[in-house]
CSV table of C-alpha atoms in Angstrom, one decimal:
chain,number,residue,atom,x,y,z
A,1,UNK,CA,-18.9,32.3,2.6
A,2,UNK,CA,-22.2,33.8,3.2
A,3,UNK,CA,-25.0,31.9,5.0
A,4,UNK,CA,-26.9,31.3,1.3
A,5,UNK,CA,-23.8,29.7,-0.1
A,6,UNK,CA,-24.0,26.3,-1.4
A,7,UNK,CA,-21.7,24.2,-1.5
A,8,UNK,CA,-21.3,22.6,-5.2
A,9,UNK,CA,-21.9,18.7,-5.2
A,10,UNK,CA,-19.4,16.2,-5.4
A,11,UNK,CA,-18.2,14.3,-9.0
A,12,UNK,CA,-18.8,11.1,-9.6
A,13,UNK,CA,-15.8,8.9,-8.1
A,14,UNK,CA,-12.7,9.3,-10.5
A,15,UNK,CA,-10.8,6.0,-11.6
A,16,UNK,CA,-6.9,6.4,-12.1
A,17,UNK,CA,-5.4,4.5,-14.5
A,18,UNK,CA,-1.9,3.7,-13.6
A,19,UNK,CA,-1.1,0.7,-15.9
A,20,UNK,CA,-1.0,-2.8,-15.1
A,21,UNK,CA,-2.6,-6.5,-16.6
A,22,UNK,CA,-6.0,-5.4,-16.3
A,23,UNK,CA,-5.1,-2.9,-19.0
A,24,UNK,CA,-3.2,-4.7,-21.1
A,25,UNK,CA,-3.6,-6.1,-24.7
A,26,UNK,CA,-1.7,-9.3,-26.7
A,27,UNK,CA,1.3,-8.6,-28.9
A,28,UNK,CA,3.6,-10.6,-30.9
A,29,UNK,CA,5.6,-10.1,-27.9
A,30,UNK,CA,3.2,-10.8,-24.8
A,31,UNK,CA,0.8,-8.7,-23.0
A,32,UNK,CA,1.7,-4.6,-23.4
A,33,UNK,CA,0.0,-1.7,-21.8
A,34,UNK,CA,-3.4,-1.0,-24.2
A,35,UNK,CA,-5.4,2.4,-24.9
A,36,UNK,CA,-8.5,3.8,-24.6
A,37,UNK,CA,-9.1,2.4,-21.1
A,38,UNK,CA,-12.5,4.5,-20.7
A,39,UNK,CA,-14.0,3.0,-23.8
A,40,UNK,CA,-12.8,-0.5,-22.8
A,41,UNK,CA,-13.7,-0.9,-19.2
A,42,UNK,CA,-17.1,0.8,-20.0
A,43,UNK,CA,-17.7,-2.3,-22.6
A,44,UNK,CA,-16.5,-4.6,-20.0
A,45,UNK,CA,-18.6,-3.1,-16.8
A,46,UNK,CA,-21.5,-3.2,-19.3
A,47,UNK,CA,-21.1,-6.9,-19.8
A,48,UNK,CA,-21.9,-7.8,-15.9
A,49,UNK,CA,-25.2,-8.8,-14.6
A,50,UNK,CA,-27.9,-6.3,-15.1
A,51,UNK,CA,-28.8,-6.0,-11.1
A,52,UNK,CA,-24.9,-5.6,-10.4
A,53,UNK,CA,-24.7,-3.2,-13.8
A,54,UNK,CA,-27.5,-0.9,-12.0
A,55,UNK,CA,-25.5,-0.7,-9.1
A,56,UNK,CA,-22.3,0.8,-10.2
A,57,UNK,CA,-22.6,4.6,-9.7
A,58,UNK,CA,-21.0,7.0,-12.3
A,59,UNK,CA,-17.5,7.6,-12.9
A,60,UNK,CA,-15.4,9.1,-14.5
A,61,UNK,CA,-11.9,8.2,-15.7
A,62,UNK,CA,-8.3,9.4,-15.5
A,63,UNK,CA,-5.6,7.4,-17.2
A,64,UNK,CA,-1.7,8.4,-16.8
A,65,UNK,CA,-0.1,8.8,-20.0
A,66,UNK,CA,2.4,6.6,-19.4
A,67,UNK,CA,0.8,3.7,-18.1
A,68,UNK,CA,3.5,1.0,-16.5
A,69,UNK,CA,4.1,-2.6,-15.5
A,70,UNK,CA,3.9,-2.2,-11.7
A,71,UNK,CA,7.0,-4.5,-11.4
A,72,UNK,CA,9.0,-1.0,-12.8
A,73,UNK,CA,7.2,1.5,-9.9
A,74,UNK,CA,9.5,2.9,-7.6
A,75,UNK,CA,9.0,5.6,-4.5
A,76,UNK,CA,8.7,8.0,-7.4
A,77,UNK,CA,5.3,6.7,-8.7
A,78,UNK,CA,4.0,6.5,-5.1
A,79,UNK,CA,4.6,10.0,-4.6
A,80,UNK,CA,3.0,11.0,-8.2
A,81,UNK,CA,0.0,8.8,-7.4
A,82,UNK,CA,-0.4,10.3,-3.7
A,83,UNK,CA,-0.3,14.0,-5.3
A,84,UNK,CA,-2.0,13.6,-8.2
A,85,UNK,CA,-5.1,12.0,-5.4
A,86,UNK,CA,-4.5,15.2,-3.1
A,87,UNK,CA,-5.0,17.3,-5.7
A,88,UNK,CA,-8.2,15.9,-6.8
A,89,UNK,CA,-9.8,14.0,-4.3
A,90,UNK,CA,-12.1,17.1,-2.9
A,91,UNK,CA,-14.2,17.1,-6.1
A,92,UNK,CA,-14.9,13.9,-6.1
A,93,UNK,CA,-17.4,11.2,-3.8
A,94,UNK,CA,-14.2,8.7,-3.8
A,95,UNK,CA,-11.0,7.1,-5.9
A,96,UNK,CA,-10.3,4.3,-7.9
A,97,UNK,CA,-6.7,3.5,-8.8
A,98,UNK,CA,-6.2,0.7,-11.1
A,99,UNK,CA,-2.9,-0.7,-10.6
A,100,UNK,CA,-0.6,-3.5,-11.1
A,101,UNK,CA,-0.9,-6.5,-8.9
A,102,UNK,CA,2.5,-7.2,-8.5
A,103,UNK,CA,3.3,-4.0,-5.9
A,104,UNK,CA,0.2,-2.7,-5.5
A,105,UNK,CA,0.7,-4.0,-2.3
A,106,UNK,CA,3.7,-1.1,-1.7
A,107,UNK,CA,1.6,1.3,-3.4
A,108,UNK,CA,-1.5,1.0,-1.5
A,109,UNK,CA,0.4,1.5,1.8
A,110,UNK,CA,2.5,4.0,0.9
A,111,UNK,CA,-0.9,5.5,0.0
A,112,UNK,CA,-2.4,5.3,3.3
A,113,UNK,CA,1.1,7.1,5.0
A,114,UNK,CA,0.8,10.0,2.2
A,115,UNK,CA,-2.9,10.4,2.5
A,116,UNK,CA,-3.4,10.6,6.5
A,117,UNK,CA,-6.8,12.2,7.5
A,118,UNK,CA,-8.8,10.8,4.5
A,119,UNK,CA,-12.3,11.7,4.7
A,120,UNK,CA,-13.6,9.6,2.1
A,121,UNK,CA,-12.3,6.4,0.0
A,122,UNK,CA,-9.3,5.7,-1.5
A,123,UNK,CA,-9.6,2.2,-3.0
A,124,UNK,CA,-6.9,0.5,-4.8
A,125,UNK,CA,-7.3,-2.6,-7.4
A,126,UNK,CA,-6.4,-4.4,-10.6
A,127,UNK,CA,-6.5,-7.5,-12.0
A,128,UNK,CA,-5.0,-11.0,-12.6
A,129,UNK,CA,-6.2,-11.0,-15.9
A,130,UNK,CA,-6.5,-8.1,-18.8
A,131,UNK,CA,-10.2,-6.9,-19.4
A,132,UNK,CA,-10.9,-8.6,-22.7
A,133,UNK,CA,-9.9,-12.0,-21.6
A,134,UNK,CA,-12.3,-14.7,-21.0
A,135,UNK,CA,-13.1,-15.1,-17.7
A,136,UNK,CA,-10.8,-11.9,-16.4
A,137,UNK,CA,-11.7,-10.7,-13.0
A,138,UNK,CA,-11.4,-7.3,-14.4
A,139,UNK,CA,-14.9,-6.1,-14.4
A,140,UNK,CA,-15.6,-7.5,-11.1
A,141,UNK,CA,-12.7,-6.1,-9.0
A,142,UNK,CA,-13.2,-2.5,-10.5
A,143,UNK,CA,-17.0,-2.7,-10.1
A,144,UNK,CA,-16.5,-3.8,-6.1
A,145,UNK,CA,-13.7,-0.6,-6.0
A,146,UNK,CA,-16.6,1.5,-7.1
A,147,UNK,CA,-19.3,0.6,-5.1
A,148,UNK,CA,-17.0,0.6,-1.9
A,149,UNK,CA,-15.1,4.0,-3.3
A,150,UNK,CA,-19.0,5.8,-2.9
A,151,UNK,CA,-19.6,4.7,0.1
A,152,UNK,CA,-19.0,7.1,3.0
A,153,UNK,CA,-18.2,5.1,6.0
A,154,UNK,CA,-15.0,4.0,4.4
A,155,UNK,CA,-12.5,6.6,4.6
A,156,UNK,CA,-8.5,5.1,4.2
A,157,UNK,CA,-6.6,3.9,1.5
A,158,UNK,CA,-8.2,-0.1,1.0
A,159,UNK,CA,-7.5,-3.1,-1.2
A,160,UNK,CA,-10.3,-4.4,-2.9
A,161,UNK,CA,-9.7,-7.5,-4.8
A,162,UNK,CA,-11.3,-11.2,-5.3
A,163,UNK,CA,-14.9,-10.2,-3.3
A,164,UNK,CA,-12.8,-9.1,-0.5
A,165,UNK,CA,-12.0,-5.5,0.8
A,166,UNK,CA,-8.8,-5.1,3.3
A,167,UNK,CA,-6.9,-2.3,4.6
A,168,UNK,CA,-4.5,-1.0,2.3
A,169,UNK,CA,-1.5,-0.5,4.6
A,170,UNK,CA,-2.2,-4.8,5.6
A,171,UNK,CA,-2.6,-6.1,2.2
A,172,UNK,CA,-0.3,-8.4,0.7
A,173,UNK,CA,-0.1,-10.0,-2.6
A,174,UNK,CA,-0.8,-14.1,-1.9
A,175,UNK,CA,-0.6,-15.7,-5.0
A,176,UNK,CA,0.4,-15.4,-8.1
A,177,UNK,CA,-2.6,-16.9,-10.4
A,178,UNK,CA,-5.5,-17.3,-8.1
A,179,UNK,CA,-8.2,-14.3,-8.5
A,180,UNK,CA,-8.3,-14.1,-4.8
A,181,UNK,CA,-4.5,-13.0,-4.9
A,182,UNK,CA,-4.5,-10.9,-2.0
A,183,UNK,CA,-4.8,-11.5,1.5
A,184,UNK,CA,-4.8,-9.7,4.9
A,185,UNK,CA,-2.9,-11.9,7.3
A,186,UNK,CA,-2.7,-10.1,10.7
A,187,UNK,CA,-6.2,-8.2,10.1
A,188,UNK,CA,-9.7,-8.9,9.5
A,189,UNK,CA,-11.2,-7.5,6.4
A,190,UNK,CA,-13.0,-4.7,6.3
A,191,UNK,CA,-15.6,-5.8,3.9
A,192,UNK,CA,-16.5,-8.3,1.2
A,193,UNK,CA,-18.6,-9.3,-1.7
A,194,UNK,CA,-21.7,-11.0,0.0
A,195,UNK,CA,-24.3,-12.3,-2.8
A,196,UNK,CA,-24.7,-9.1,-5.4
A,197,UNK,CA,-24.2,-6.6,-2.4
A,198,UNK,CA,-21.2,-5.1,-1.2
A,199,UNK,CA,-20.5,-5.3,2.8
A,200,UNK,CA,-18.9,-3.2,4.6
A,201,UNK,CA,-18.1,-4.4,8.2
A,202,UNK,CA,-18.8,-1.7,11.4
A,203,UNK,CA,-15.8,-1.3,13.6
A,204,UNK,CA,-13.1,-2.2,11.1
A,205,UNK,CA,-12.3,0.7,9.6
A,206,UNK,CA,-10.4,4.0,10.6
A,207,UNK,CA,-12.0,6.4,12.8
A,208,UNK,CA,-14.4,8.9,10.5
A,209,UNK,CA,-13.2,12.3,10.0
A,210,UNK,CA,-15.7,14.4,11.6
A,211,UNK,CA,-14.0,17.9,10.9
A,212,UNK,CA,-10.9,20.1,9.8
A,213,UNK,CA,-8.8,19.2,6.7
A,214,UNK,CA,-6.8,15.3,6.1
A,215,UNK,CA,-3.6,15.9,7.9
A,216,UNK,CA,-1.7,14.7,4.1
A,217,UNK,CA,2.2,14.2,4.2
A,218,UNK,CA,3.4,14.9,1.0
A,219,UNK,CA,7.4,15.0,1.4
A,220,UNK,CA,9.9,14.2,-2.0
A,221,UNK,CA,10.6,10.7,-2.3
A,222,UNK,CA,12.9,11.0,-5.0
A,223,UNK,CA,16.1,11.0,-2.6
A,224,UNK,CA,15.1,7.3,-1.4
A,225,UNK,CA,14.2,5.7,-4.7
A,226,UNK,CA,17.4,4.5,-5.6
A,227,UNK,CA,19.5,2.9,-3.3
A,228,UNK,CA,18.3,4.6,-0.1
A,229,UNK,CA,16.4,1.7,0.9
A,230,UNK,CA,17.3,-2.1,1.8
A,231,UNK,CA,15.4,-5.0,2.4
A,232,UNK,CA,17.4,-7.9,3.8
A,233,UNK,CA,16.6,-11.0,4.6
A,234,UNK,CA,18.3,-12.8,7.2
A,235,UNK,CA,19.5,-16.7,6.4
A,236,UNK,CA,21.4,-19.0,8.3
A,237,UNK,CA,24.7,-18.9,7.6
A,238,UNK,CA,24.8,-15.1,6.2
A,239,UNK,CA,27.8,-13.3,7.6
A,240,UNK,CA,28.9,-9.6,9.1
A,241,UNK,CA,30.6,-9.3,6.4
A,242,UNK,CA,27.4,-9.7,4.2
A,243,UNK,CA,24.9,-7.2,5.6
A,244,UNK,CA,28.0,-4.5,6.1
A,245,UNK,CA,28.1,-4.8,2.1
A,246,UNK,CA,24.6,-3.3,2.3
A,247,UNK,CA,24.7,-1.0,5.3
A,248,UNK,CA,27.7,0.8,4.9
A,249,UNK,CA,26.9,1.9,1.8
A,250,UNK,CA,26.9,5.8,2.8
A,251,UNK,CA,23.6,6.2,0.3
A,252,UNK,CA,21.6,3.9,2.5
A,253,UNK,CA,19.5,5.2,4.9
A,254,UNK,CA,17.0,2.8,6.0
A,255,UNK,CA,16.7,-0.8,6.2
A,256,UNK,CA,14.3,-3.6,6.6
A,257,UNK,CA,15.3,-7.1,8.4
A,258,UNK,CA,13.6,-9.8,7.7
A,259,UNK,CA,14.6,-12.0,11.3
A,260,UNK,CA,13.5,-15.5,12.1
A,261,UNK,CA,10.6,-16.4,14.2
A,262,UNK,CA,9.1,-13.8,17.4
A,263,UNK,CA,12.2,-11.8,16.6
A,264,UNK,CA,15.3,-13.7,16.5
A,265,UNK,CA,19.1,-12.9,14.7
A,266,UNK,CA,22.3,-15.5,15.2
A,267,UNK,CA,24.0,-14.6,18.6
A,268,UNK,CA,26.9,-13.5,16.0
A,269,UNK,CA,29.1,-10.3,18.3
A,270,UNK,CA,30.6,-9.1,14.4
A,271,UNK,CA,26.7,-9.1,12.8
A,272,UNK,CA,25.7,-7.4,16.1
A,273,UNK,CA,28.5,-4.6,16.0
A,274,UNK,CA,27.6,-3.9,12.1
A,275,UNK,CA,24.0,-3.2,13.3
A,276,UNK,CA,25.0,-0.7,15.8
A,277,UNK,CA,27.4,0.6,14.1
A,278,UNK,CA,24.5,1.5,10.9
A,279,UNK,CA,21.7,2.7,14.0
A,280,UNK,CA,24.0,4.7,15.6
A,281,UNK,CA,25.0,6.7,12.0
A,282,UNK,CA,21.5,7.5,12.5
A,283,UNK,CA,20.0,5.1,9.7
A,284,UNK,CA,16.9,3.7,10.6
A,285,UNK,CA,16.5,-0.1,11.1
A,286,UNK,CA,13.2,-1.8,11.8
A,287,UNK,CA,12.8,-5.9,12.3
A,288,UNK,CA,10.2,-8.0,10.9
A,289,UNK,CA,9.5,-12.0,11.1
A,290,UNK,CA,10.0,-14.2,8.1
A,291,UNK,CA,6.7,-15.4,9.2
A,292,UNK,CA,3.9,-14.0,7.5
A,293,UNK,CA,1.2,-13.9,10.0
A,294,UNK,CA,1.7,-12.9,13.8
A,295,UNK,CA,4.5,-10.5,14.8
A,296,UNK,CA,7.4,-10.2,16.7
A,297,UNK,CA,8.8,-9.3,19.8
A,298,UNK,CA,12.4,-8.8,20.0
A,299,UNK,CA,13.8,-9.9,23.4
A,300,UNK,CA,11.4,-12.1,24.1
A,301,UNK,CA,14.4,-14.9,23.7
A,302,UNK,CA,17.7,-14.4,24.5
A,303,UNK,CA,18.6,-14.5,20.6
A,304,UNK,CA,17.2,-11.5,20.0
A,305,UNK,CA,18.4,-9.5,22.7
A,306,UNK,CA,20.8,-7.9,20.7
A,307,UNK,CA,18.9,-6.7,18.2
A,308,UNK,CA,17.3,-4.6,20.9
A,309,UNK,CA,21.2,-3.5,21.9
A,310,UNK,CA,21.7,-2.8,18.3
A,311,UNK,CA,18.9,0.2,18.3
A,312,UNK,CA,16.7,-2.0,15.9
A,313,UNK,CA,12.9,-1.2,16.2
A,314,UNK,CA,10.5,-3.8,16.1
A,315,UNK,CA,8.2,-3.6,13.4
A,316,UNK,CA,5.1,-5.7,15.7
A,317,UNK,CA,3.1,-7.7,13.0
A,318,UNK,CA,3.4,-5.1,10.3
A,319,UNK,CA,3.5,-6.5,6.4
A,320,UNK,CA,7.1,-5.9,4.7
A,321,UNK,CA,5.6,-3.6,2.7
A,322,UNK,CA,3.8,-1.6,5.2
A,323,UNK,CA,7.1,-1.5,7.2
A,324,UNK,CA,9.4,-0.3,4.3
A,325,UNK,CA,6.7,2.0,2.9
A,326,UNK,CA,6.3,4.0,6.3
A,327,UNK,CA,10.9,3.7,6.8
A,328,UNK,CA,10.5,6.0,3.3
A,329,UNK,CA,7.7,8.4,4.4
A,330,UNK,CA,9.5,8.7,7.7
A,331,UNK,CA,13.3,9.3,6.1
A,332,UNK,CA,11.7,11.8,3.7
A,333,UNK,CA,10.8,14.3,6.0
A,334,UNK,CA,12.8,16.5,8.2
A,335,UNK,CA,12.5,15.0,11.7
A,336,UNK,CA,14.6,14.5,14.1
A,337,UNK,CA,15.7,10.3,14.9
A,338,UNK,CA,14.1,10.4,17.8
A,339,UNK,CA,10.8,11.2,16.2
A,340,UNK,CA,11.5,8.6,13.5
A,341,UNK,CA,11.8,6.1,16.2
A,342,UNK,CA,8.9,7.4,17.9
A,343,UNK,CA,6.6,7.1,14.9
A,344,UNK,CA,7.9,4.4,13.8
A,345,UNK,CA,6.8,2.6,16.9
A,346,UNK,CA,3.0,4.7,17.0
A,347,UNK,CA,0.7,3.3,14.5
A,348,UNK,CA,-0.7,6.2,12.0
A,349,UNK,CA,-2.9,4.4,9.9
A,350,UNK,CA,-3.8,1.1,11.5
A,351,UNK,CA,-0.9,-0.2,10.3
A,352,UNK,CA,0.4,-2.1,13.6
């Protein structure tokens, strides 16, 4: 490039339509994915008060063809989403994707794995509530993406949602009706709706990328997304016999515990044998509490020494979908166990 070269000025932010309520219409037969989403959430953005109106920069809009119900996305859609960003996300001041509520929780930090070494915004929302109903928090989740997606101090995948702006890879879906659905329970948000501004808090985020290009993993999900994956959750009373059922299925290659408390399994010699008998096939096993805020630290009581024993990794205060998100990145790509384990354990995106 010679020294006169210029270089051309970034697009407005580009909104991805994915599918979801917030794009939905009525039906004889309940709420169905709608059309012309550009047309509609222009009416709706242009409904909101004129100071907040003025402050919504230009976008432009992207909608998948096949927009879905978020309850059907698998590993597959994470990986189209994630490419579909990398491809784009040079020409463009930041992202939008509007998304489903009900995983955009998996989406978001599957997201932030995919896309490591973002140097600008990648903000994920939806809605509880399509865009044309009365009262639907529509308009004002996408306009608060938008504002934060422009904003250059804010590079990582984020959740914004309700007035509040969290990490992606340590949101959670909360409740099920309330416009404030989602929730970061083992990290402080990294900004919020504050009167007709939008706040972004200093020392939150990830460190800026000052040079060189996003260090993006990209690998093929498709081998995971069905039946590669388990999430169990421990119960009392569950048996050897029960969670051999799922791990010794020879498709499986990863799973998820769900363990009681700081990190604690029943002192049970058969349910301990079938969990080293899965690590040391060389699937991947991580532990998380049933608890949903603080982590866990297995060994700390004597009841969870032997998950320890079994080669189970300790997921710290990770998010269940933060933990099984990074198990699929990890199993995707062609490293060795001991790496897995090793960056399993090292957070890559603020994740732990």
């Amino acid at each position: 490039m010679s020294a006169h070269a210029t270089v051309p000025p970034l697009r407005p932010p580009l909104v991805i339509y994915t599918g979801g309520t917030l794009g939905m219409v009525e039906s004889d037969s309940g709420l169905v994915p709608g059309g012309a989403i550009e047309a509609r959430l222009a009416r709706a953005l242009n409904a909101l008060p004129a100071q907040r109106r003025a402050a919504i920069p230009e976008h432009e809009v992207l909608a998948f063809a096949d927009p879905i119900d978020s309850s059907a996305a698998t590993p597959r859609e994470w990986q189209r989403l994630a490419r579909e960003i990398a491809k784009r996300h040079r020409e463009h001041a930041g992202i939008v994707v509007l998304h489903g509520t009900d995983t955009l929780a998996w989406t978001a930090s599957s997201l932030a794995y995919q896309l490591q070494g973002l140097d600008r915004a990648v903000v994920v929302t939806g809605a509880m509530q399509p865009l044309e109903t009365e009262g639907s928090d529509a308009a004002d989740n996408v306009e608060l993406a938008l504002r934060f997606a422009v904003n250059p101090a804010l590079q990582e995948v984020a959740i914004a949602f309700g007035g509040r702006l969290m990490r992606g890879v340590r949101g959670r879906k909360w409740q099920t009706r309330d416009a404030r659905a989602f929730a970061s329970p083992n990290y402080p948000l990294l900004g919020e709706r504050v009167g007709d501004d939008a706040i972004l808090y200093p020392g939150r985020g990830l460190a800026r990328q000052q040079h060189g290009a996003p260090g993006f993993e990209l690998p093929d999900y498709a081998p995971l997304a069905e039946g590669g994956m388990a999430r169990l959750v421990l119960w009392p009373g569950v048996t050897a016999r029960q969670v051999a059922a799922w791990l010794e299925d020879p498709a499986l290659r990863g799973a998820m515990l769900e363990v009681w408390g700081g990190g604690n399994v029943p002192e049970d010699p058969g349910l301990l044998g079938v969990l080293t008998k899965a690590s040391g096939e060389g699937k991947l096993l991580a532990a998380i509490s049933q608890c949903p805020h603080g982590g866990i630290d297995i060994g700390h009581y004597a009841a969870g020494l032997g998950l320890r024993a079994a080669g189970v990794l300790s997921a710290d205060d990770m998010t269940p979908e933060a933990t099984l998100t990074k198990l699929v990145h990890l199993l995707a790509q062609p490293l060795t166990d001991e790496e897995r384990r090793r960056r399993f354990l090292t957070p890559l995106v603020g994740e732990r």
